[in-house]
CSV table of C-alpha atoms and ligand atoms in Angstrom, one decimal:
chain,number,residue,atom,x,y,z
A,1,MET,CA,3.9,83.8,-4.9
A,2,ALA,CA,7.0,82.1,-6.2
A,3,THR,CA,6.5,80.3,-9.5
A,4,THR,CA,7.8,76.7,-9.8
A,5,GLN,CA,10.7,76.4,-12.2
A,6,THR,CA,10.3,74.0,-15.1
A,7,PRO,CA,13.8,72.9,-16.2
A,8,ILE,CA,14.6,71.3,-19.6
A,9,VAL,CA,15.3,67.6,-19.0
A,10,VAL,CA,17.1,65.6,-21.6
A,11,PRO,CA,17.3,61.8,-21.2
A,12,PHE,CA,20.0,59.6,-22.6
A,13,PHE,CA,18.9,56.0,-22.6
A,14,ASP,CA,21.5,53.3,-22.4
A,15,GLN,CA,20.1,50.2,-24.2
A,16,ALA,CA,22.8,47.9,-22.6
A,17,THR,CA,21.7,48.5,-19.0
A,18,TRP,CA,18.2,50.0,-19.5
A,19,THR,CA,19.2,53.0,-17.5
A,20,VAL,CA,18.8,56.7,-18.1
A,21,THR,CA,21.3,59.6,-17.7
A,22,TYR,CA,19.7,63.0,-17.5
A,23,VAL,CA,21.0,66.5,-18.3
A,24,VAL,CA,18.9,69.2,-16.5
A,25,HIS,CA,19.2,72.9,-17.4
A,26,GLN,CA,17.4,76.1,-18.3
A,27,GLY,CA,18.7,76.7,-21.8
A,28,GLN,CA,21.7,77.5,-23.9
A,29,GLY,CA,24.7,78.9,-22.0
A,30,LYS,CA,23.2,78.2,-18.6
A,31,ALA,CA,24.3,75.9,-15.8
A,32,CYS,CA,23.4,72.2,-15.8
A,33,ALA,CA,23.4,69.1,-13.7
A,34,ILE,CA,24.0,65.5,-14.9
A,35,VAL,CA,22.0,62.8,-13.1
A,36,ASP,CA,23.2,59.2,-12.8
A,37,PRO,CA,25.7,59.0,-15.8
A,38,VAL,CA,26.6,55.7,-17.3
A,39,LEU,CA,30.1,54.4,-17.9
A,40,ASP,CA,30.0,51.6,-20.5
A,41,TYR,CA,31.4,48.3,-19.3
A,42,ASP,CA,31.8,45.0,-21.1
A,43,PRO,CA,31.7,42.1,-18.6
A,44,LYS,CA,33.2,39.7,-21.1
A,45,SER,CA,36.4,41.6,-21.5
A,46,GLY,CA,36.4,43.8,-18.4
A,47,ARG,CA,36.8,46.8,-20.5
A,48,THR,CA,35.2,50.2,-19.8
A,49,ALA,CA,34.3,52.7,-22.5
A,50,THR,CA,33.0,56.3,-22.6
A,51,ARG,CA,30.6,56.1,-25.6
A,52,SER,CA,27.6,56.9,-23.5
A,53,ALA,CA,29.3,59.6,-21.5
A,54,ASP,CA,30.7,61.2,-24.6
A,55,GLN,CA,27.2,61.6,-26.1
A,56,VAL,CA,26.3,63.5,-22.9
A,57,ILE,CA,29.5,65.6,-23.2
A,58,GLU,CA,28.7,66.4,-26.8
A,59,TYR,CA,25.2,67.6,-25.9
A,60,VAL,CA,26.5,69.7,-22.9
A,61,THR,CA,29.2,71.2,-25.1
A,62,SER,CA,26.9,71.9,-28.1
A,63,MET,CA,24.5,73.8,-25.7
A,64,ASP,CA,27.4,75.6,-24.0
A,65,LEU,CA,26.2,74.4,-20.6
A,66,LYS,CA,28.3,74.8,-17.5
A,67,LEU,CA,28.3,71.6,-15.4
A,68,ALA,CA,27.6,72.4,-11.8
A,69,TRP,CA,26.7,69.0,-10.4
A,70,ILE,CA,27.0,65.3,-11.2
A,71,LEU,CA,24.3,63.9,-9.0
A,72,GLU,CA,24.1,60.2,-8.0
A,73,THR,CA,20.8,59.0,-6.6
A,74,HIS,CA,22.5,55.9,-5.1
A,75,ALA,CA,25.3,53.4,-5.5
A,76,HIS,CA,23.8,51.6,-8.6
A,77,ALA,CA,23.9,47.9,-9.0
A,78,ASP,CA,23.2,47.8,-12.7
A,79,HIS,CA,25.7,50.1,-14.3
A,80,LEU,CA,29.0,51.8,-13.5
A,81,THR,CA,29.0,55.5,-13.0
A,82,ALA,CA,30.8,57.8,-15.4
A,83,ALA,CA,31.0,60.6,-12.7
A,84,GLN,CA,34.8,60.8,-12.6
A,85,TYR,CA,35.2,60.8,-16.4
A,86,LEU,CA,32.6,63.6,-16.7
A,87,ARG,CA,34.2,65.5,-13.9
A,88,SER,CA,37.6,65.3,-15.6
A,89,GLN,CA,36.1,66.5,-18.9
A,90,LEU,CA,33.6,69.1,-17.8
A,91,GLY,CA,34.3,69.9,-14.1
A,92,GLY,CA,31.4,70.0,-11.6
A,93,LYS,CA,31.0,68.4,-8.2
A,94,VAL,CA,30.0,64.8,-7.6
A,95,GLY,CA,27.2,64.5,-5.0
A,96,ILE,CA,25.4,61.6,-3.4
A,97,GLY,CA,23.3,61.1,-0.2
A,98,GLU,CA,25.2,61.1,3.1
A,99,HIS,CA,24.2,57.6,3.9
A,100,ILE,CA,26.5,56.3,1.2
A,101,CYS,CA,28.9,55.8,4.2
A,102,THR,CA,26.6,52.9,5.4
A,103,VAL,CA,26.7,51.3,2.0
A,104,GLN,CA,30.5,51.7,1.8
A,105,ALA,CA,30.9,50.0,5.1
A,106,VAL,CA,28.6,47.1,4.1
A,107,PHE,CA,30.4,46.5,0.8
A,108,LYS,CA,33.9,47.1,2.3
A,109,ASP,CA,33.2,43.9,4.3
A,110,ILE,CA,31.6,42.0,1.4
A,111,PHE,CA,34.5,42.7,-0.9
A,112,ASN,CA,37.1,42.7,1.8
A,113,LEU,CA,38.5,45.9,0.4
A,114,GLU,CA,41.9,47.4,1.1
A,115,PRO,CA,42.3,48.8,4.6
A,116,GLN,CA,42.9,52.3,3.2
A,117,PHE,CA,39.4,52.3,1.6
A,118,GLN,CA,37.5,55.1,3.5
A,119,THR,CA,33.9,54.6,4.5
A,120,ASP,CA,33.3,58.3,5.2
A,121,GLY,CA,32.1,59.3,1.7
A,122,SER,CA,35.3,61.3,1.1
A,123,GLN,CA,35.6,59.9,-2.5
A,124,PHE,CA,32.6,62.2,-3.3
A,125,ASP,CA,32.8,66.0,-3.5
A,126,HIS,CA,29.7,66.5,-1.5
A,127,LEU,CA,27.4,64.4,0.7
A,128,PHE,CA,23.8,65.6,0.8
A,129,VAL,CA,21.6,65.6,3.8
A,130,ASP,CA,17.8,65.2,3.6
A,131,ALA,CA,16.0,68.4,2.5
A,132,GLU,CA,19.3,70.1,1.6
A,133,ARG,CA,19.0,72.8,-1.0
A,134,PHE,CA,21.5,73.3,-3.8
A,135,ALA,CA,21.9,75.5,-6.8
A,136,ILE,CA,22.4,74.7,-10.5
A,137,GLY,CA,22.9,78.3,-11.6
A,138,ALA,CA,19.5,79.9,-11.1
A,139,LEU,CA,17.8,76.5,-10.8
A,140,GLU,CA,16.9,75.5,-7.3
A,141,GLY,CA,17.4,71.9,-6.2
A,142,GLU,CA,16.3,70.0,-3.1
A,143,VAL,CA,17.4,66.6,-1.8
A,144,MET,CA,14.8,64.1,-0.8
A,145,TYR,CA,16.1,61.2,1.3
A,146,LEU,CA,14.3,58.1,-0.1
A,147,PRO,CA,15.7,55.0,1.5
A,148,GLY,CA,14.5,51.4,1.0
A,149,HIS,CA,16.0,50.1,-2.2
A,150,THR,CA,19.3,50.9,-0.5
A,151,PRO,CA,19.8,52.7,2.8
A,152,ALA,CA,21.4,55.7,1.0
A,153,CYS,CA,19.0,56.5,-1.8
A,154,VAL,CA,18.1,60.1,-2.5
A,155,GLY,CA,15.9,61.8,-5.1
A,156,TYR,CA,16.7,65.3,-6.5
A,157,LYS,CA,13.8,67.7,-6.8
A,158,ILE,CA,14.8,70.4,-9.4
A,159,GLY,CA,12.0,72.8,-10.0
A,160,ASP,CA,8.9,70.7,-10.9
A,161,ALA,CA,11.1,67.7,-11.8
A,162,VAL,CA,12.1,64.9,-9.5
A,163,PHE,CA,14.8,62.4,-10.3
A,164,VAL,CA,13.5,59.5,-8.3
A,165,GLY,CA,16.4,57.1,-8.5
A,166,ASP,CA,15.3,53.5,-7.8
A,167,THR,CA,12.2,54.0,-5.7
A,168,ILE,CA,9.3,53.9,-8.0
A,169,ALA,CA,9.3,52.8,-11.7
A,170,MET,CA,6.9,53.6,-14.5
A,171,PRO,CA,3.3,52.8,-13.4
A,172,ASP,CA,3.1,49.6,-15.4
A,173,VAL,CA,6.4,48.4,-14.0
A,174,GLY,CA,5.9,49.2,-10.3
A,175,THR,CA,8.7,49.8,-7.8
A,176,ALA,CA,12.4,49.0,-7.1
A,177,ARG,CA,13.6,45.8,-5.5
A,178,CYS,CA,14.5,45.8,-1.8
A,179,ASP,CA,16.7,42.7,-1.4
A,180,PHE,CA,20.1,44.2,-1.8
A,181,PRO,CA,22.2,44.5,1.4
A,182,GLY,CA,20.5,47.1,3.6
A,183,GLY,CA,17.3,47.2,1.5
A,184,ASN,CA,13.9,47.3,3.3
A,185,ALA,CA,10.5,47.1,1.7
A,186,SER,CA,8.7,48.8,4.5
A,187,VAL,CA,11.1,51.7,4.4
A,188,LEU,CA,10.7,51.9,0.6
A,189,TYR,CA,7.0,52.1,1.0
A,190,GLN,CA,7.3,55.1,3.3
A,191,SER,CA,9.7,56.8,0.9
A,192,ILE,CA,7.3,56.3,-2.0
A,193,ARG,CA,4.4,57.8,0.0
A,194,LYS,CA,6.7,60.8,0.7
A,195,LEU,CA,7.4,61.1,-3.1
A,196,LEU,CA,3.7,60.7,-4.0
A,197,SER,CA,2.7,63.4,-1.5
A,198,LEU,CA,4.2,66.0,-3.9
A,199,PRO,CA,1.8,68.1,-6.1
A,200,PRO,CA,0.0,65.8,-8.6
A,201,GLU,CA,1.5,67.5,-11.6
A,202,THR,CA,5.1,67.0,-10.4
A,203,ARG,CA,7.2,65.4,-13.2
A,204,LEU,CA,8.9,62.2,-12.1
A,205,PHE,CA,12.0,60.9,-14.0
A,206,MET,CA,12.9,57.2,-13.6
A,207,CYS,CA,16.4,55.7,-13.2
A,208,HIS,CA,15.5,52.8,-15.5
A,209,ASP,CA,12.8,51.4,-17.6
A,210,TYR,CA,12.2,47.7,-18.2
A,211,PRO,CA,9.1,48.1,-20.4
A,212,PRO,CA,6.5,45.3,-20.6
A,213,GLU,CA,6.4,43.7,-24.0
A,214,GLY,CA,5.0,45.9,-26.7
A,215,ARG,CA,5.8,49.2,-25.0
A,216,GLU,CA,8.7,51.4,-26.0
A,217,PRO,CA,11.0,52.5,-23.1
A,218,ASN,CA,9.7,55.6,-21.4
A,219,PHE,CA,11.1,57.3,-18.3
A,220,GLU,CA,8.8,60.2,-17.5
A,221,THR,CA,5.6,60.2,-15.6
A,222,THR,CA,3.8,62.3,-12.9
A,223,VAL,CA,2.8,61.9,-9.3
A,224,ALA,CA,-0.9,61.8,-10.4
A,225,ALA,CA,-0.2,59.0,-12.9
A,226,GLU,CA,1.7,56.9,-10.3
A,227,ARG,CA,-1.0,57.5,-7.6
A,228,ALA,CA,-3.7,56.4,-10.0
A,229,GLY,CA,-2.1,53.5,-11.8
A,230,ASN,CA,1.2,52.2,-10.3
A,231,ILE,CA,0.7,48.4,-10.2
A,232,HIS,CA,2.5,48.1,-6.8
A,233,VAL,CA,1.7,51.3,-4.9
A,234,HIS,CA,-1.3,53.1,-6.4
A,235,ASP,CA,-3.5,54.8,-3.8
A,236,GLY,CA,-5.3,52.3,-1.7
A,237,ILE,CA,-2.5,49.8,-1.3
A,238,ASP,CA,-1.3,49.7,2.3
A,239,GLU,CA,2.1,49.1,3.6
A,240,ALA,CA,1.5,45.5,4.8
A,241,ASP,CA,0.2,44.4,1.4
A,242,TYR,CA,3.0,46.2,-0.4
A,243,VAL,CA,5.7,44.6,1.8
A,244,GLN,CA,4.3,41.1,1.3
A,245,MET,CA,4.2,41.6,-2.5
A,246,ARG,CA,7.7,43.1,-2.6
A,247,GLN,CA,9.3,40.4,-0.5
A,248,THR,CA,7.6,37.6,-2.5
A,249,ARG,CA,8.7,39.1,-5.8
A,250,ASP,CA,12.2,39.8,-4.7
A,251,ARG,CA,12.8,36.2,-3.7
A,252,LYS,CA,12.3,35.3,-7.4
A,253,LEU,CA,14.7,37.9,-8.8
A,254,GLU,CA,18.2,37.1,-10.0
A,255,MET,CA,21.1,39.5,-9.1
A,256,PRO,CA,21.6,42.2,-11.8
A,257,VAL,CA,24.3,41.1,-14.3
A,258,LEU,CA,26.6,44.0,-13.4
A,259,ILE,CA,26.1,44.2,-9.6
A,260,LEU,CA,29.6,43.1,-8.7
A,261,PRO,CA,31.6,45.4,-10.9
A,262,SER,CA,29.1,48.3,-10.5
A,263,VAL,CA,29.1,48.4,-6.7
A,264,GLN,CA,32.9,48.2,-6.5
A,265,VAL,CA,33.3,51.2,-8.7
A,266,ASN,CA,30.3,53.2,-7.6
A,267,ILE,CA,31.1,53.2,-3.9
A,268,ARG,CA,34.4,54.8,-5.0
A,269,ALA,CA,32.4,57.6,-6.7
A,270,GLY,CA,33.4,56.2,-10.1
A,271,HIS,CA,37.1,55.7,-9.4
A,272,LEU,CA,38.5,52.3,-10.3
A,273,PRO,CA,40.1,50.3,-7.5
A,274,PRO,CA,43.8,51.2,-6.9
A,275,ALA,CA,46.1,49.7,-9.4
A,276,GLU,CA,48.1,46.7,-8.3
A,277,ALA,CA,51.9,46.4,-8.6
A,278,ASN,CA,51.7,45.7,-12.3
A,279,GLY,CA,49.7,48.9,-12.9
A,280,VAL,CA,46.4,47.1,-13.5
A,281,SER,CA,43.2,47.7,-11.6
A,282,TYR,CA,41.2,44.6,-10.6
A,283,LEU,CA,37.6,43.9,-9.5
A,284,LYS,CA,36.8,41.0,-7.1
A,285,VAL,CA,34.2,38.3,-7.2
A,286,PRO,CA,33.1,37.1,-3.8
A,287,LEU,CA,32.1,33.5,-4.1
A,288,ASN,CA,28.9,32.2,-2.5
A,289,LEU,CA,28.2,35.4,-0.6
A,290,LEU,CA,25.5,37.4,-2.4
B,301,LIG,FE1,19.5,50.7,-8.1
């Protein structure tokens, strides 16, 4: 019987956006993947920075890891991705779920992007389909299509570890919101049941943590802990109750601070918008639309 691999998972928590970048590997000198890397962005000045990504690079270099994949779980709305910066420094391929094309089409309209902007996912190196298998050296990965928070969300199962993206959160936080364009609470519920049907000891790694007062940020839990104690979707909560709770809650949530800059960069796989005639790249703010 094949034994399940248990990769080393190293989290890098970004205090500014409450998000986590992960490095996944099997030890010194081996291949690695980086999941959901953060590019620092200051909304006051419009300046990007690579402090967070450079910490990840330092770790990868110090461990002599070879970067195989930069994996995006979805087009994030709370941080810009450092995928292209990491790729330029360390190599590797940038992958995301194939349904990113739907998200690109939606936001191409919302931002009235340049006609040349392609909505075929070609800005990424690879578009994953559901259940697709991929390799990180000798580590085996498998894609799980987990829509609901966005229509393109995927999780990455690597050995006994699953990078869940924005589907489920830590048990005392609950689940991801479903009110972004293309989001759907009922679809998210089904995705979460799929995730929670994995073996109980499966390690789950969150995309974020917004801890309740008094708890330090934590990003790792298990299927068993979520099934027993997730405040939104523990065993016994049915789809109708979940959807009602989620929709009521989403109506009270404000848009994330960085949604406008994040989405514009992330649907381009981390490339900035094309520079204008003066050589400067600009982001747009659609008024009274979101
Ligand atoms: Fe998200």
